[in-house]
Amino acid sequence: NLGIGIAKRNSIKVSKKSLYNKYINVGIIVIVSSLIYVAYSIYRLIFGMNPNYHMYIGIGIAAVTFTDLTLAIIGIVKARKRQDMQSEVLKFIKLSTALISLSLTQTALLSFTIEGDISVYCAGGGILFGVFAGIVGIYMIRYIVKNKAKIVE
């Protein structure tokens, strides 16, 4: 969460020339934050952690996560249509956060549906969704480098 907060802070309105640099910086922060989450998930895999959530809490977490994921994707599409790079950066941050939240959703739902040790499933999901969030960061950097001429005019 700290990394994502820094990424949001770095995406505050800027000139077009510095927008290119901010986009790359935010992409790097998303990648680093994702790597940290993957490392945490590996830690969970090695040492095993089995949190317990009440069914209603788990369902609430799932509802919020899927709403976040949907709004992030819709926001990216709308920002692309409007060619609003500033909004696009924020929506990519939201997408990477929602991907990480899918891991929490998985943990919450498994905690009340499966008896026994769920640490392997939760850690595996955390690694997978952390990698997906990292791919979002890589995509951000590749996209902005590829379209630099359009941005810095």
Short mmCIF file of N, CA and C in Angstrom, two decimals:
data_model
loop_
_atom_site.label_atom_id
_atom_site.label_comp_id
_atom_site.label_asym_id
_atom_site.label_seq_id
_atom_site.Cartn_x
_atom_site.Cartn_y
_atom_site.Cartn_z
N ASN A 1 0.81 -1.20 0.00
CA ASN A 1 0.00 0.00 0.00
C ASN A 1 0.86 1.26 0.00
N LEU A 2 1.99 1.21 0.68
CA LEU A 2 2.87 2.38 0.70
C LEU A 2 3.36 2.70 -0.70
N GLY A 3 3.76 1.66 -1.44
CA GLY A 3 4.24 1.87 -2.80
C GLY A 3 3.16 2.45 -3.69
N ILE A 4 1.95 1.97 -3.57
CA ILE A 4 0.85 2.48 -4.38
C ILE A 4 0.53 3.92 -3.98
N GLY A 5 0.61 4.24 -2.70
CA GLY A 5 0.41 5.62 -2.26
C GLY A 5 1.45 6.56 -2.85
N ILE A 6 2.69 6.10 -2.89
CA ILE A 6 3.76 6.90 -3.51
C ILE A 6 3.50 7.07 -4.99
N ALA A 7 3.03 6.01 -5.65
CA ALA A 7 2.73 6.09 -7.08
C ALA A 7 1.63 7.11 -7.34
N LYS A 8 0.59 7.11 -6.51
CA LYS A 8 -0.49 8.09 -6.69
C LYS A 8 0.01 9.50 -6.46
N ARG A 9 0.86 9.67 -5.46
CA ARG A 9 1.42 11.00 -5.19
C ARG A 9 2.25 11.48 -6.36
N ASN A 10 2.98 10.57 -7.00
CA ASN A 10 3.83 10.93 -8.13
C ASN A 10 3.04 11.22 -9.40
N SER A 11 1.77 10.88 -9.44
CA SER A 11 1.00 11.07 -10.65
C SER A 11 0.18 12.36 -10.65
N ILE A 12 0.42 13.24 -9.69
CA ILE A 12 -0.30 14.51 -9.61
C ILE A 12 -0.01 15.34 -10.87
N LYS A 13 -0.99 16.18 -11.24
CA LYS A 13 -0.89 16.94 -12.49
C LYS A 13 0.48 17.53 -12.75
N VAL A 14 0.94 17.29 -13.99
CA VAL A 14 2.26 17.73 -14.38
C VAL A 14 2.23 18.18 -15.84
N SER A 15 3.30 18.83 -16.30
CA SER A 15 3.38 19.23 -17.70
C SER A 15 3.56 17.99 -18.57
N LYS A 16 3.40 18.15 -19.89
CA LYS A 16 3.51 17.00 -20.78
C LYS A 16 4.90 16.40 -20.78
N LYS A 17 5.93 17.24 -20.70
CA LYS A 17 7.29 16.70 -20.68
C LYS A 17 7.53 15.89 -19.42
N SER A 18 7.08 16.39 -18.30
CA SER A 18 7.31 15.63 -17.07
C SER A 18 6.29 14.50 -16.92
N LEU A 19 5.19 14.54 -17.67
CA LEU A 19 4.22 13.44 -17.64
C LEU A 19 4.90 12.15 -18.10
N TYR A 20 5.73 12.25 -19.10
CA TYR A 20 6.46 11.09 -19.59
C TYR A 20 7.30 10.49 -18.45
N ASN A 21 8.05 11.34 -17.77
CA ASN A 21 8.89 10.86 -16.66
C ASN A 21 8.05 10.32 -15.51
N LYS A 22 6.95 10.99 -15.20
CA LYS A 22 6.08 10.53 -14.10
C LYS A 22 5.47 9.16 -14.44
N TYR A 23 5.06 9.00 -15.69
CA TYR A 23 4.47 7.73 -16.12
C TYR A 23 5.48 6.60 -15.91
N ILE A 24 6.73 6.82 -16.30
CA ILE A 24 7.78 5.82 -16.12
C ILE A 24 8.03 5.58 -14.63
N ASN A 25 8.11 6.65 -13.84
CA ASN A 25 8.33 6.51 -12.39
C ASN A 25 7.22 5.71 -11.73
N VAL A 26 5.99 6.00 -12.10
CA VAL A 26 4.85 5.28 -11.53
C VAL A 26 4.92 3.81 -11.95
N GLY A 27 5.27 3.54 -13.20
CA GLY A 27 5.43 2.16 -13.65
C GLY A 27 6.47 1.42 -12.84
N ILE A 28 7.59 2.08 -12.56
CA ILE A 28 8.66 1.47 -11.76
C ILE A 28 8.17 1.21 -10.34
N ILE A 29 7.46 2.16 -9.77
CA ILE A 29 6.94 1.98 -8.40
C ILE A 29 5.96 0.82 -8.35
N VAL A 30 5.11 0.70 -9.36
CA VAL A 30 4.16 -0.42 -9.42
C VAL A 30 4.92 -1.74 -9.50
N ILE A 31 5.96 -1.79 -10.32
CA ILE A 31 6.76 -3.02 -10.44
C ILE A 31 7.42 -3.37 -9.11
N VAL A 32 8.05 -2.39 -8.48
CA VAL A 32 8.74 -2.64 -7.20
C VAL A 32 7.73 -3.07 -6.13
N SER A 33 6.59 -2.40 -6.06
CA SER A 33 5.56 -2.77 -5.08
C SER A 33 5.08 -4.20 -5.32
N SER A 34 4.93 -4.56 -6.58
CA SER A 34 4.49 -5.92 -6.93
C SER A 34 5.53 -6.95 -6.53
N LEU A 35 6.80 -6.62 -6.75
CA LEU A 35 7.87 -7.54 -6.35
C LEU A 35 7.90 -7.73 -4.84
N ILE A 36 7.66 -6.66 -4.11
CA ILE A 36 7.60 -6.76 -2.65
C ILE A 36 6.44 -7.66 -2.23
N TYR A 37 5.29 -7.53 -2.90
CA TYR A 37 4.14 -8.36 -2.58
C TYR A 37 4.41 -9.82 -2.93
N VAL A 38 5.09 -10.06 -4.04
CA VAL A 38 5.47 -11.43 -4.39
C VAL A 38 6.40 -12.01 -3.33
N ALA A 39 7.36 -11.21 -2.87
CA ALA A 39 8.27 -11.67 -1.81
C ALA A 39 7.48 -12.00 -0.54
N TYR A 40 6.52 -11.16 -0.18
CA TYR A 40 5.67 -11.43 0.99
C TYR A 40 4.89 -12.73 0.80
N SER A 41 4.39 -12.95 -0.41
CA SER A 41 3.63 -14.17 -0.68
C SER A 41 4.53 -15.41 -0.58
N ILE A 42 5.76 -15.28 -1.03
CA ILE A 42 6.71 -16.40 -0.89
C ILE A 42 6.97 -16.67 0.59
N TYR A 43 7.09 -15.59 1.38
CA TYR A 43 7.24 -15.74 2.83
C TYR A 43 6.04 -16.50 3.40
N ARG A 44 4.85 -16.13 2.97
CA ARG A 44 3.64 -16.82 3.43
C ARG A 44 3.66 -18.28 3.04
N LEU A 45 4.20 -18.58 1.86
CA LEU A 45 4.28 -19.96 1.40
C LEU A 45 5.23 -20.77 2.27
N ILE A 46 6.36 -20.18 2.62
CA ILE A 46 7.39 -20.88 3.40
C ILE A 46 6.94 -21.08 4.85
N PHE A 47 6.40 -20.03 5.45
CA PHE A 47 6.07 -20.09 6.88
C PHE A 47 4.60 -20.39 7.16
N GLY A 48 3.77 -20.37 6.15
CA GLY A 48 2.36 -20.71 6.31
C GLY A 48 1.61 -19.73 7.19
N MET A 49 0.60 -19.15 6.65
CA MET A 49 -0.27 -18.23 7.39
C MET A 49 -1.70 -18.54 7.01
N ASN A 50 -2.54 -18.75 7.99
CA ASN A 50 -3.94 -19.09 7.75
C ASN A 50 -4.87 -18.11 8.45
N PRO A 51 -5.12 -16.98 7.84
CA PRO A 51 -6.06 -16.04 8.47
C PRO A 51 -7.49 -16.56 8.37
N ASN A 52 -8.33 -16.10 9.27
CA ASN A 52 -9.74 -16.49 9.25
C ASN A 52 -10.60 -15.25 9.09
N TYR A 53 -11.54 -15.33 8.17
CA TYR A 53 -12.50 -14.26 7.94
C TYR A 53 -13.90 -14.82 8.07
N HIS A 54 -14.79 -14.00 8.59
CA HIS A 54 -16.19 -14.38 8.63
C HIS A 54 -16.73 -14.34 7.21
N MET A 55 -17.73 -15.15 6.94
CA MET A 55 -18.29 -15.25 5.59
C MET A 55 -18.74 -13.89 5.05
N TYR A 56 -19.40 -13.09 5.87
CA TYR A 56 -19.91 -11.79 5.40
C TYR A 56 -18.76 -10.83 5.09
N ILE A 57 -17.71 -10.90 5.87
CA ILE A 57 -16.53 -10.07 5.60
C ILE A 57 -15.89 -10.49 4.28
N GLY A 58 -15.76 -11.80 4.06
CA GLY A 58 -15.20 -12.31 2.82
C GLY A 58 -15.99 -11.90 1.61
N ILE A 59 -17.30 -11.98 1.71
CA ILE A 59 -18.17 -11.57 0.60
C ILE A 59 -18.06 -10.07 0.36
N GLY A 60 -17.98 -9.30 1.44
CA GLY A 60 -17.80 -7.84 1.31
C GLY A 60 -16.48 -7.49 0.63
N ILE A 61 -15.41 -8.18 1.02
CA ILE A 61 -14.10 -7.95 0.39
C ILE A 61 -14.17 -8.28 -1.09
N ALA A 62 -14.82 -9.39 -1.43
CA ALA A 62 -14.95 -9.78 -2.83
C ALA A 62 -15.74 -8.74 -3.62
N ALA A 63 -16.83 -8.25 -3.05
CA ALA A 63 -17.65 -7.25 -3.75
C ALA A 63 -16.85 -5.98 -4.02
N VAL A 64 -16.13 -5.51 -3.03
CA VAL A 64 -15.32 -4.29 -3.20
C VAL A 64 -14.21 -4.52 -4.23
N THR A 65 -13.55 -5.66 -4.15
CA THR A 65 -12.45 -5.95 -5.06
C THR A 65 -12.92 -6.02 -6.50
N PHE A 66 -14.01 -6.74 -6.75
CA PHE A 66 -14.48 -6.87 -8.13
C PHE A 66 -15.05 -5.54 -8.66
N THR A 67 -15.62 -4.74 -7.78
CA THR A 67 -16.05 -3.41 -8.19
C THR A 67 -14.85 -2.56 -8.56
N ASP A 68 -13.81 -2.59 -7.74
CA ASP A 68 -12.57 -1.86 -8.01
C ASP A 68 -11.96 -2.29 -9.35
N LEU A 69 -11.89 -3.59 -9.56
CA LEU A 69 -11.31 -4.12 -10.79
C LEU A 69 -12.10 -3.66 -12.02
N THR A 70 -13.41 -3.74 -11.93
CA THR A 70 -14.27 -3.32 -13.03
C THR A 70 -14.12 -1.82 -13.30
N LEU A 71 -14.15 -1.01 -12.26
CA LEU A 71 -14.02 0.44 -12.43
C LEU A 71 -12.65 0.82 -12.98
N ALA A 72 -11.62 0.09 -12.59
CA ALA A 72 -10.28 0.38 -13.11
C ALA A 72 -10.21 0.12 -14.61
N ILE A 73 -10.75 -1.01 -15.04
CA ILE A 73 -10.71 -1.34 -16.46
C ILE A 73 -11.55 -0.37 -17.27
N ILE A 74 -12.74 -0.06 -16.80
CA ILE A 74 -13.59 0.92 -17.48
C ILE A 74 -12.90 2.28 -17.52
N GLY A 75 -12.28 2.67 -16.42
CA GLY A 75 -11.57 3.95 -16.35
C GLY A 75 -10.42 4.03 -17.33
N ILE A 76 -9.67 2.95 -17.49
CA ILE A 76 -8.56 2.93 -18.45
C ILE A 76 -9.08 3.11 -19.86
N VAL A 77 -10.15 2.39 -20.19
CA VAL A 77 -10.73 2.49 -21.53
C VAL A 77 -11.21 3.91 -21.81
N LYS A 78 -11.92 4.50 -20.85
CA LYS A 78 -12.42 5.87 -21.02
C LYS A 78 -11.28 6.88 -21.13
N ALA A 79 -10.26 6.72 -20.30
CA ALA A 79 -9.12 7.64 -20.34
C ALA A 79 -8.39 7.54 -21.68
N ARG A 80 -8.28 6.34 -22.21
CA ARG A 80 -7.64 6.17 -23.52
C ARG A 80 -8.46 6.85 -24.61
N LYS A 81 -9.77 6.70 -24.55
CA LYS A 81 -10.63 7.34 -25.56
C LYS A 81 -10.51 8.85 -25.51
N ARG A 82 -10.41 9.41 -24.30
CA ARG A 82 -10.28 10.86 -24.13
C ARG A 82 -8.85 11.33 -24.30
N GLN A 83 -7.92 10.40 -24.43
CA GLN A 83 -6.49 10.68 -24.49
C GLN A 83 -6.04 11.49 -23.28
N ASP A 84 -6.54 11.08 -22.13
CA ASP A 84 -6.23 11.74 -20.86
C ASP A 84 -5.19 10.89 -20.11
N MET A 85 -3.93 11.21 -20.36
CA MET A 85 -2.85 10.42 -19.79
C MET A 85 -2.83 10.49 -18.26
N GLN A 86 -3.21 11.64 -17.71
CA GLN A 86 -3.21 11.81 -16.26
C GLN A 86 -4.19 10.83 -15.61
N SER A 87 -5.40 10.75 -16.13
CA SER A 87 -6.39 9.80 -15.59
C SER A 87 -5.96 8.37 -15.83
N GLU A 88 -5.34 8.15 -16.97
CA GLU A 88 -4.90 6.80 -17.31
C GLU A 88 -3.88 6.27 -16.30
N VAL A 89 -2.95 7.13 -15.90
CA VAL A 89 -1.95 6.71 -14.91
C VAL A 89 -2.66 6.30 -13.62
N LEU A 90 -3.60 7.11 -13.16
CA LEU A 90 -4.31 6.79 -11.92
C LEU A 90 -5.11 5.50 -12.04
N LYS A 91 -5.70 5.26 -13.21
CA LYS A 91 -6.48 4.04 -13.40
C LYS A 91 -5.58 2.80 -13.46
N PHE A 92 -4.38 2.95 -14.01
CA PHE A 92 -3.44 1.83 -13.99
C PHE A 92 -3.00 1.51 -12.56
N ILE A 93 -2.82 2.54 -11.76
CA ILE A 93 -2.50 2.32 -10.35
C ILE A 93 -3.65 1.58 -9.68
N LYS A 94 -4.87 2.00 -9.97
CA LYS A 94 -6.06 1.36 -9.41
C LYS A 94 -6.14 -0.11 -9.86
N LEU A 95 -5.80 -0.37 -11.13
CA LEU A 95 -5.82 -1.74 -11.64
C LEU A 95 -4.81 -2.61 -10.91
N SER A 96 -3.59 -2.10 -10.70
CA SER A 96 -2.58 -2.91 -10.00
C SER A 96 -3.01 -3.16 -8.56
N THR A 97 -3.62 -2.19 -7.93
CA THR A 97 -4.12 -2.36 -6.56
C THR A 97 -5.24 -3.41 -6.53
N ALA A 98 -6.13 -3.35 -7.51
CA ALA A 98 -7.24 -4.32 -7.57
C ALA A 98 -6.71 -5.74 -7.80
N LEU A 99 -5.66 -5.86 -8.60
CA LEU A 99 -5.08 -7.19 -8.83
C LEU A 99 -4.50 -7.76 -7.54
N ILE A 100 -3.82 -6.93 -6.78
CA ILE A 100 -3.30 -7.38 -5.49
C ILE A 100 -4.45 -7.72 -4.54
N SER A 101 -5.52 -6.95 -4.62
CA SER A 101 -6.68 -7.20 -3.75
C SER A 101 -7.36 -8.53 -4.08
N LEU A 102 -7.19 -9.02 -5.30
CA LEU A 102 -7.74 -10.33 -5.64
C LEU A 102 -7.13 -11.42 -4.76
N SER A 103 -5.88 -11.24 -4.38
CA SER A 103 -5.23 -12.19 -3.49
C SER A 103 -5.90 -12.19 -2.11
N LEU A 104 -6.19 -11.00 -1.60
CA LEU A 104 -6.90 -10.90 -0.32
C LEU A 104 -8.29 -11.51 -0.44
N THR A 105 -8.94 -11.27 -1.56
CA THR A 105 -10.27 -11.84 -1.79
C THR A 105 -10.21 -13.36 -1.76
N GLN A 106 -9.21 -13.91 -2.44
CA GLN A 106 -9.04 -15.36 -2.46
C GLN A 106 -8.84 -15.89 -1.03
N THR A 107 -7.97 -15.23 -0.28
CA THR A 107 -7.71 -15.65 1.10
C THR A 107 -8.97 -15.59 1.94
N ALA A 108 -9.71 -14.49 1.80
CA ALA A 108 -10.93 -14.33 2.60
C ALA A 108 -11.97 -15.39 2.26
N LEU A 109 -12.16 -15.65 0.98
CA LEU A 109 -13.16 -16.64 0.58
C LEU A 109 -12.75 -18.07 0.95
N LEU A 110 -11.48 -18.37 0.78
CA LEU A 110 -11.01 -19.72 1.13
C LEU A 110 -11.04 -19.97 2.63
N SER A 111 -10.86 -18.90 3.42
CA SER A 111 -10.78 -19.09 4.87
C SER A 111 -12.07 -19.64 5.46
N PHE A 112 -13.21 -19.38 4.83
CA PHE A 112 -14.45 -19.93 5.38
C PHE A 112 -15.06 -21.03 4.51
N THR A 113 -14.42 -21.36 3.39
CA THR A 113 -14.97 -22.43 2.55
C THR A 113 -14.16 -23.72 2.61
N ILE A 114 -12.90 -23.63 3.02
CA ILE A 114 -12.05 -24.82 3.06
C ILE A 114 -11.55 -25.01 4.49
N GLU A 115 -11.69 -26.22 4.97
CA GLU A 115 -11.15 -26.58 6.29
C GLU A 115 -9.69 -26.98 6.10
N GLY A 116 -8.83 -26.56 7.00
CA GLY A 116 -7.43 -26.97 6.95
C GLY A 116 -6.52 -25.86 6.46
N ASP A 117 -5.35 -26.28 6.02
CA ASP A 117 -4.29 -25.34 5.63
C ASP A 117 -4.56 -24.78 4.23
N ILE A 118 -4.72 -23.47 4.16
CA ILE A 118 -4.94 -22.81 2.86
C ILE A 118 -3.75 -21.95 2.46
N SER A 119 -2.68 -22.02 3.23
CA SER A 119 -1.54 -21.13 2.99
C SER A 119 -0.92 -21.31 1.61
N VAL A 120 -0.89 -22.53 1.10
CA VAL A 120 -0.32 -22.77 -0.23
C VAL A 120 -1.17 -22.09 -1.30
N TYR A 121 -2.48 -22.21 -1.18
CA TYR A 121 -3.37 -21.58 -2.16
C TYR A 121 -3.27 -20.06 -2.11
N CYS A 122 -3.26 -19.54 -0.90
CA CYS A 122 -3.21 -18.09 -0.72
C CYS A 122 -1.87 -17.52 -1.19
N ALA A 123 -0.79 -18.19 -0.85
CA ALA A 123 0.53 -17.73 -1.29
C ALA A 123 0.66 -17.83 -2.81
N GLY A 124 0.16 -18.93 -3.37
CA GLY A 124 0.20 -19.09 -4.83
C GLY A 124 -0.59 -18.01 -5.54
N GLY A 125 -1.76 -17.71 -5.01
CA GLY A 125 -2.57 -16.62 -5.57
C GLY A 125 -1.88 -15.28 -5.43
N GLY A 126 -1.24 -15.06 -4.28
CA GLY A 126 -0.52 -13.81 -4.05
C GLY A 126 0.62 -13.64 -5.03
N ILE A 127 1.35 -14.72 -5.28
CA ILE A 127 2.45 -14.66 -6.26
C ILE A 127 1.89 -14.37 -7.64
N LEU A 128 0.84 -15.09 -8.02
CA LEU A 128 0.24 -14.90 -9.35
C LEU A 128 -0.27 -13.48 -9.55
N PHE A 129 -1.05 -12.99 -8.61
CA PHE A 129 -1.62 -11.64 -8.76
C PHE A 129 -0.55 -10.56 -8.62
N GLY A 130 0.48 -10.83 -7.82
CA GLY A 130 1.60 -9.90 -7.73
C GLY A 130 2.33 -9.79 -9.06
N VAL A 131 2.52 -10.93 -9.72
CA VAL A 131 3.15 -10.92 -11.04
C VAL A 131 2.27 -10.16 -12.03
N PHE A 132 0.96 -10.39 -12.00
CA PHE A 132 0.06 -9.66 -12.89
C PHE A 132 0.15 -8.15 -12.66
N ALA A 133 0.22 -7.73 -11.40
CA ALA A 133 0.35 -6.30 -11.10
C ALA A 133 1.68 -5.77 -11.62
N GLY A 134 2.73 -6.57 -11.51
CA GLY A 134 4.03 -6.18 -12.06
C GLY A 134 3.98 -6.04 -13.58
N ILE A 135 3.22 -6.91 -14.23
CA ILE A 135 3.06 -6.82 -15.68
C ILE A 135 2.36 -5.51 -16.06
N VAL A 136 1.44 -5.06 -15.22
CA VAL A 136 0.80 -3.75 -15.46
C VAL A 136 1.86 -2.65 -15.46
N GLY A 137 2.77 -2.69 -14.50
CA GLY A 137 3.85 -1.70 -14.44
C GLY A 137 4.75 -1.75 -15.66
N ILE A 138 5.10 -2.97 -16.09
CA ILE A 138 5.92 -3.12 -17.29
C ILE A 138 5.19 -2.59 -18.51
N TYR A 139 3.90 -2.90 -18.60
CA TYR A 139 3.10 -2.39 -19.71
C TYR A 139 3.08 -0.87 -19.73
N MET A 140 2.94 -0.26 -18.56
CA MET A 140 2.92 1.20 -18.48
C MET A 140 4.21 1.79 -19.06
N ILE A 141 5.33 1.23 -18.67
CA ILE A 141 6.62 1.74 -19.15
C ILE A 141 6.76 1.53 -20.65
N ARG A 142 6.43 0.34 -21.11
CA ARG A 142 6.54 0.05 -22.56
C ARG A 142 5.63 0.96 -23.37
N TYR A 143 4.41 1.16 -22.88
CA TYR A 143 3.43 1.99 -23.59
C TYR A 143 3.92 3.43 -23.71
N ILE A 144 4.41 3.98 -22.63
CA ILE A 144 4.82 5.39 -22.64
C ILE A 144 6.08 5.59 -23.47
N VAL A 145 7.00 4.64 -23.43
CA VAL A 145 8.21 4.74 -24.25
C VAL A 145 7.84 4.66 -25.73
N LYS A 146 6.94 3.77 -26.06
CA LYS A 146 6.50 3.60 -27.45
C LYS A 146 5.78 4.84 -27.97
N ASN A 147 5.06 5.53 -27.10
CA ASN A 147 4.25 6.68 -27.52
C ASN A 147 4.83 8.01 -27.08
N LYS A 148 6.11 8.06 -26.83
CA LYS A 148 6.76 9.30 -26.35
C LYS A 148 6.53 10.46 -27.31
N ALA A 149 6.61 10.22 -28.59
CA ALA A 149 6.47 11.29 -29.58
C ALA A 149 5.10 11.95 -29.50
N LYS A 150 4.06 11.18 -29.20
CA LYS A 150 2.70 11.73 -29.09
C LYS A 150 2.55 12.62 -27.87
N ILE A 151 3.29 12.30 -26.81
CA ILE A 151 3.12 13.00 -25.54
C ILE A 151 3.95 14.26 -25.50
N VAL A 152 5.21 14.17 -25.85
CA VAL A 152 6.11 15.31 -25.77
C VAL A 152 6.15 15.98 -27.14
N GLU A 153 5.23 16.89 -27.36
CA GLU A 153 5.14 17.61 -28.64
C GLU A 153 5.51 19.05 -28.49
#
